[in-house]
JSON list of C-alpha atoms in Angstrom, two decimals:
[
{"chain": "H", "resi": 30, "resn": "UNK", "atom": "CA", "xyz": [0.00, 0.00, 0.00]},
{"chain": "H", "resi": 31, "resn": "UNK", "atom": "CA", "xyz": [2.86, 2.37, 0.70]},
{"chain": "H", "resi": 32, "resn": "UNK", "atom": "CA", "xyz": [4.24, 1.84, -2.80]},
{"chain": "H", "resi": 33, "resn": "UNK", "atom": "CA", "xyz": [0.81, 2.52, -4.25]},
{"chain": "H", "resi": 34, "resn": "UNK", "atom": "CA", "xyz": [0.52, 5.73, -2.21]},
{"chain": "H", "resi": 35, "resn": "UNK", "atom": "CA", "xyz": [3.93, 6.93, -3.45]},
{"chain": "H", "resi": 36, "resn": "UNK", "atom": "CA", "xyz": [2.96, 6.25, -7.06]},
{"chain": "H", "resi": 37, "resn": "UNK", "atom": "CA", "xyz": [-0.43, 7.93, -6.71]},
{"chain": "H", "resi": 38, "resn": "UNK", "atom": "CA", "xyz": [1.14, 11.06, -5.22]},
{"chain": "H", "resi": 39, "resn": "UNK", "atom": "CA", "xyz": [2.46, 11.78, -8.72]},
{"chain": "H", "resi": 40, "resn": "UNK", "atom": "CA", "xyz": [-1.11, 11.67, -10.13]},
{"chain": "H", "resi": 41, "resn": "UNK", "atom": "CA", "xyz": [-0.19, 9.43, -13.06]},
{"chain": "H", "resi": 42, "resn": "UNK", "atom": "CA", "xyz": [-2.40, 8.80, -16.06]},
{"chain": "H", "resi": 43, "resn": "UNK", "atom": "CA", "xyz": [-0.96, 5.27, -16.35]},
{"chain": "H", "resi": 44, "resn": "UNK", "atom": "CA", "xyz": [-0.16, 3.13, -13.32]},
{"chain": "H", "resi": 45, "resn": "UNK", "atom": "CA", "xyz": [2.07, 0.06, -13.56]},
{"chain": "H", "resi": 46, "resn": "UNK", "atom": "CA", "xyz": [1.33, -2.47, -10.81]},
{"chain": "H", "resi": 47, "resn": "UNK", "atom": "CA", "xyz": [3.50, -5.56, -10.45]},
{"chain": "H", "resi": 48, "resn": "UNK", "atom": "CA", "xyz": [1.66, -8.59, -9.04]},
{"chain": "H", "resi": 49, "resn": "UNK", "atom": "CA", "xyz": [-0.29, -6.76, -6.30]},
{"chain": "H", "resi": 50, "resn": "UNK", "atom": "CA", "xyz": [-2.09, -9.89, -5.10]},
{"chain": "H", "resi": 51, "resn": "UNK", "atom": "CA", "xyz": [1.02, -11.96, -4.46]},
{"chain": "H", "resi": 52, "resn": "UNK", "atom": "CA", "xyz": [1.15, -13.22, -0.89]},
{"chain": "H", "resi": 53, "resn": "UNK", "atom": "CA", "xyz": [-1.85, -11.30, 0.46]},
{"chain": "H", "resi": 54, "resn": "UNK", "atom": "CA", "xyz": [-4.74, -12.76, 2.44]},
{"chain": "H", "resi": 55, "resn": "UNK", "atom": "CA", "xyz": [-8.34, -12.67, 1.11]},
{"chain": "H", "resi": 56, "resn": "UNK", "atom": "CA", "xyz": [-9.18, -9.39, 2.90]},
{"chain": "H", "resi": 57, "resn": "UNK", "atom": "CA", "xyz": [-6.15, -7.72, 1.36]},
{"chain": "H", "resi": 58, "resn": "UNK", "atom": "CA", "xyz": [-7.02, -9.18, -2.03]},
{"chain": "H", "resi": 59, "resn": "UNK", "atom": "CA", "xyz": [-10.48, -7.64, -1.84]},
{"chain": "H", "resi": 60, "resn": "UNK", "atom": "CA", "xyz": [-8.99, -4.27, -0.85]},
{"chain": "H", "resi": 61, "resn": "UNK", "atom": "CA", "xyz": [-6.53, -4.27, -3.76]},
{"chain": "H", "resi": 62, "resn": "UNK", "atom": "CA", "xyz": [-9.14, -5.30, -6.31]},
{"chain": "H", "resi": 63, "resn": "UNK", "atom": "CA", "xyz": [-11.56, -2.67, -5.04]},
{"chain": "H", "resi": 64, "resn": "UNK", "atom": "CA", "xyz": [-8.93, 0.09, -5.05]},
{"chain": "H", "resi": 65, "resn": "UNK", "atom": "CA", "xyz": [-7.69, -0.78, -8.53]},
{"chain": "H", "resi": 66, "resn": "UNK", "atom": "CA", "xyz": [-11.29, -0.89, -9.81]},
{"chain": "H", "resi": 67, "resn": "UNK", "atom": "CA", "xyz": [-11.89, 2.58, -8.35]},
{"chain": "H", "resi": 68, "resn": "UNK", "atom": "CA", "xyz": [-8.72, 3.98, -9.91]},
{"chain": "H", "resi": 69, "resn": "UNK", "atom": "CA", "xyz": [-9.62, 2.53, -13.29]},
{"chain": "H", "resi": 70, "resn": "UNK", "atom": "CA", "xyz": [-13.15, 3.93, -13.15]},
{"chain": "H", "resi": 71, "resn": "UNK", "atom": "CA", "xyz": [-12.12, 7.35, -11.85]},
{"chain": "H", "resi": 72, "resn": "UNK", "atom": "CA", "xyz": [-11.38, 7.75, -8.15]},
{"chain": "H", "resi": 73, "resn": "UNK", "atom": "CA", "xyz": [-12.67, 10.94, -6.47]},
{"chain": "H", "resi": 74, "resn": "UNK", "atom": "CA", "xyz": [-9.12, 11.72, -5.27]},
{"chain": "H", "resi": 75, "resn": "UNK", "atom": "CA", "xyz": [-8.23, 12.33, -8.92]},
{"chain": "H", "resi": 76, "resn": "UNK", "atom": "CA", "xyz": [-11.29, 14.38, -9.74]},
{"chain": "H", "resi": 77, "resn": "UNK", "atom": "CA", "xyz": [-13.02, 11.35, -11.19]},
{"chain": "H", "resi": 78, "resn": "UNK", "atom": "CA", "xyz": [-10.41, 11.06, -13.96]},
{"chain": "H", "resi": 79, "resn": "UNK", "atom": "CA", "xyz": [-9.98, 7.43, -14.96]},
{"chain": "H", "resi": 80, "resn": "UNK", "atom": "CA", "xyz": [-6.55, 5.89, -14.91]},
{"chain": "H", "resi": 81, "resn": "UNK", "atom": "CA", "xyz": [-5.05, 3.29, -17.22]},
{"chain": "H", "resi": 82, "resn": "UNK", "atom": "CA", "xyz": [-3.74, 0.35, -15.23]},
{"chain": "H", "resi": 83, "resn": "UNK", "atom": "CA", "xyz": [-1.17, -2.15, -16.44]},
{"chain": "H", "resi": 84, "resn": "UNK", "atom": "CA", "xyz": [-1.17, -5.02, -13.96]},
{"chain": "H", "resi": 85, "resn": "UNK", "atom": "CA", "xyz": [0.94, -8.16, -13.88]},
{"chain": "H", "resi": 86, "resn": "UNK", "atom": "CA", "xyz": [-0.20, -11.26, -12.09]},
{"chain": "H", "resi": 87, "resn": "UNK", "atom": "CA", "xyz": [0.72, -14.87, -11.54]},
{"chain": "H", "resi": 88, "resn": "UNK", "atom": "CA", "xyz": [-2.95, -15.88, -11.24]},
{"chain": "H", "resi": 89, "resn": "UNK", "atom": "CA", "xyz": [-5.30, -15.18, -14.13]},
{"chain": "H", "resi": 90, "resn": "UNK", "atom": "CA", "xyz": [-8.59, -15.59, -12.21]},
{"chain": "H", "resi": 91, "resn": "UNK", "atom": "CA", "xyz": [-8.92, -12.26, -10.33]},
{"chain": "H", "resi": 92, "resn": "UNK", "atom": "CA", "xyz": [-8.38, -10.27, -13.52]},
{"chain": "H", "resi": 93, "resn": "UNK", "atom": "CA", "xyz": [-10.54, -12.15, -15.99]},
{"chain": "H", "resi": 94, "resn": "UNK", "atom": "CA", "xyz": [-13.77, -10.27, -15.21]},
{"chain": "H", "resi": 95, "resn": "UNK", "atom": "CA", "xyz": [-12.01, -6.93, -14.61]},
{"chain": "H", "resi": 96, "resn": "UNK", "atom": "CA", "xyz": [-9.44, -6.40, -17.33]},
{"chain": "H", "resi": 97, "resn": "UNK", "atom": "CA", "xyz": [-10.31, -5.00, -20.73]},
{"chain": "H", "resi": 98, "resn": "UNK", "atom": "CA", "xyz": [-7.24, -6.25, -22.58]},
{"chain": "H", "resi": 99, "resn": "UNK", "atom": "CA", "xyz": [-5.00, -9.22, -21.95]},
{"chain": "H", "resi": 100, "resn": "UNK", "atom": "CA", "xyz": [-1.46, -10.20, -22.85]},
{"chain": "H", "resi": 101, "resn": "UNK", "atom": "CA", "xyz": [0.99, -12.84, -21.70]},
{"chain": "H", "resi": 102, "resn": "UNK", "atom": "CA", "xyz": [4.77, -13.01, -21.64]},
{"chain": "H", "resi": 103, "resn": "UNK", "atom": "CA", "xyz": [6.13, -16.10, -23.30]},
{"chain": "H", "resi": 104, "resn": "UNK", "atom": "CA", "xyz": [9.77, -16.72, -24.17]},
{"chain": "H", "resi": 105, "resn": "UNK", "atom": "CA", "xyz": [10.56, -13.02, -23.60]},
{"chain": "H", "resi": 106, "resn": "UNK", "atom": "CA", "xyz": [7.83, -11.95, -26.05]},
{"chain": "H", "resi": 107, "resn": "UNK", "atom": "CA", "xyz": [4.62, -10.09, -25.29]},
{"chain": "H", "resi": 108, "resn": "UNK", "atom": "CA", "xyz": [1.66, -11.81, -26.90]},
{"chain": "H", "resi": 109, "resn": "UNK", "atom": "CA", "xyz": [-1.41, -9.58, -27.10]},
{"chain": "H", "resi": 110, "resn": "UNK", "atom": "CA", "xyz": [-4.50, -11.69, -26.66]},
{"chain": "H", "resi": 111, "resn": "UNK", "atom": "CA", "xyz": [-7.23, -9.07, -27.04]},
{"chain": "H", "resi": 112, "resn": "UNK", "atom": "CA", "xyz": [-10.28, -8.47, -24.91]},
{"chain": "H", "resi": 113, "resn": "UNK", "atom": "CA", "xyz": [-12.45, -10.81, -22.85]},
{"chain": "H", "resi": 114, "resn": "UNK", "atom": "CA", "xyz": [-14.37, -12.08, -25.88]},
{"chain": "H", "resi": 115, "resn": "UNK", "atom": "CA", "xyz": [-11.17, -13.16, -27.64]},
{"chain": "H", "resi": 116, "resn": "UNK", "atom": "CA", "xyz": [-9.90, -15.22, -24.70]},
{"chain": "H", "resi": 117, "resn": "UNK", "atom": "CA", "xyz": [-12.17, -18.19, -25.38]},
{"chain": "H", "resi": 118, "resn": "UNK", "atom": "CA", "xyz": [-11.23, -18.43, -29.05]},
{"chain": "H", "resi": 119, "resn": "UNK", "atom": "CA", "xyz": [-7.54, -17.53, -28.96]},
{"chain": "H", "resi": 120, "resn": "UNK", "atom": "CA", "xyz": [-5.33, -20.46, -29.89]},
{"chain": "H", "resi": 121, "resn": "UNK", "atom": "CA", "xyz": [-2.28, -19.63, -27.78]},
{"chain": "H", "resi": 122, "resn": "UNK", "atom": "CA", "xyz": [-1.37, -22.85, -25.90]},
{"chain": "H", "resi": 123, "resn": "UNK", "atom": "CA", "xyz": [-0.18, -21.00, -22.80]},
{"chain": "H", "resi": 124, "resn": "UNK", "atom": "CA", "xyz": [-3.52, -19.17, -22.56]},
{"chain": "H", "resi": 125, "resn": "UNK", "atom": "CA", "xyz": [-5.41, -22.42, -23.00]},
{"chain": "H", "resi": 126, "resn": "UNK", "atom": "CA", "xyz": [-3.45, -23.88, -20.08]},
{"chain": "H", "resi": 127, "resn": "UNK", "atom": "CA", "xyz": [-4.22, -20.82, -17.91]},
{"chain": "H", "resi": 128, "resn": "UNK", "atom": "CA", "xyz": [-7.92, -21.06, -18.72]},
{"chain": "H", "resi": 129, "resn": "UNK", "atom": "CA", "xyz": [-7.94, -24.79, -18.03]},
{"chain": "H", "resi": 130, "resn": "UNK", "atom": "CA", "xyz": [-6.24, -24.30, -14.65]},
{"chain": "H", "resi": 131, "resn": "UNK", "atom": "CA", "xyz": [-8.94, -21.81, -13.59]},
{"chain": "H", "resi": 132, "resn": "UNK", "atom": "CA", "xyz": [-11.36, -24.62, -12.95]},
{"chain": "H", "resi": 133, "resn": "UNK", "atom": "CA", "xyz": [-8.94, -26.32, -10.57]},
{"chain": "H", "resi": 134, "resn": "UNK", "atom": "CA", "xyz": [-8.30, -23.41, -8.20]}
]
């Protein structure tokens, strides 16, 4: 949270967030997801101006219903997957494995 506060003090238009849900308990997860949703939609602290968020994560599930665009890193290459609708039909094997593992967790 302290790192987020430092970044927000600069009133950025784009916020890069590296794996914010790693190692946090369910209450903390809910706080992070709520805060990031508010920033994306336009938090009152920024005059309601929406913010573009670029978020990395090791777990695909929390972001699937929230994110507008998706990409994965594979072999040092960024593979743009598209929006939510494209996820089900994209043929990238790594994405298919991520989607398959969702049902197990």
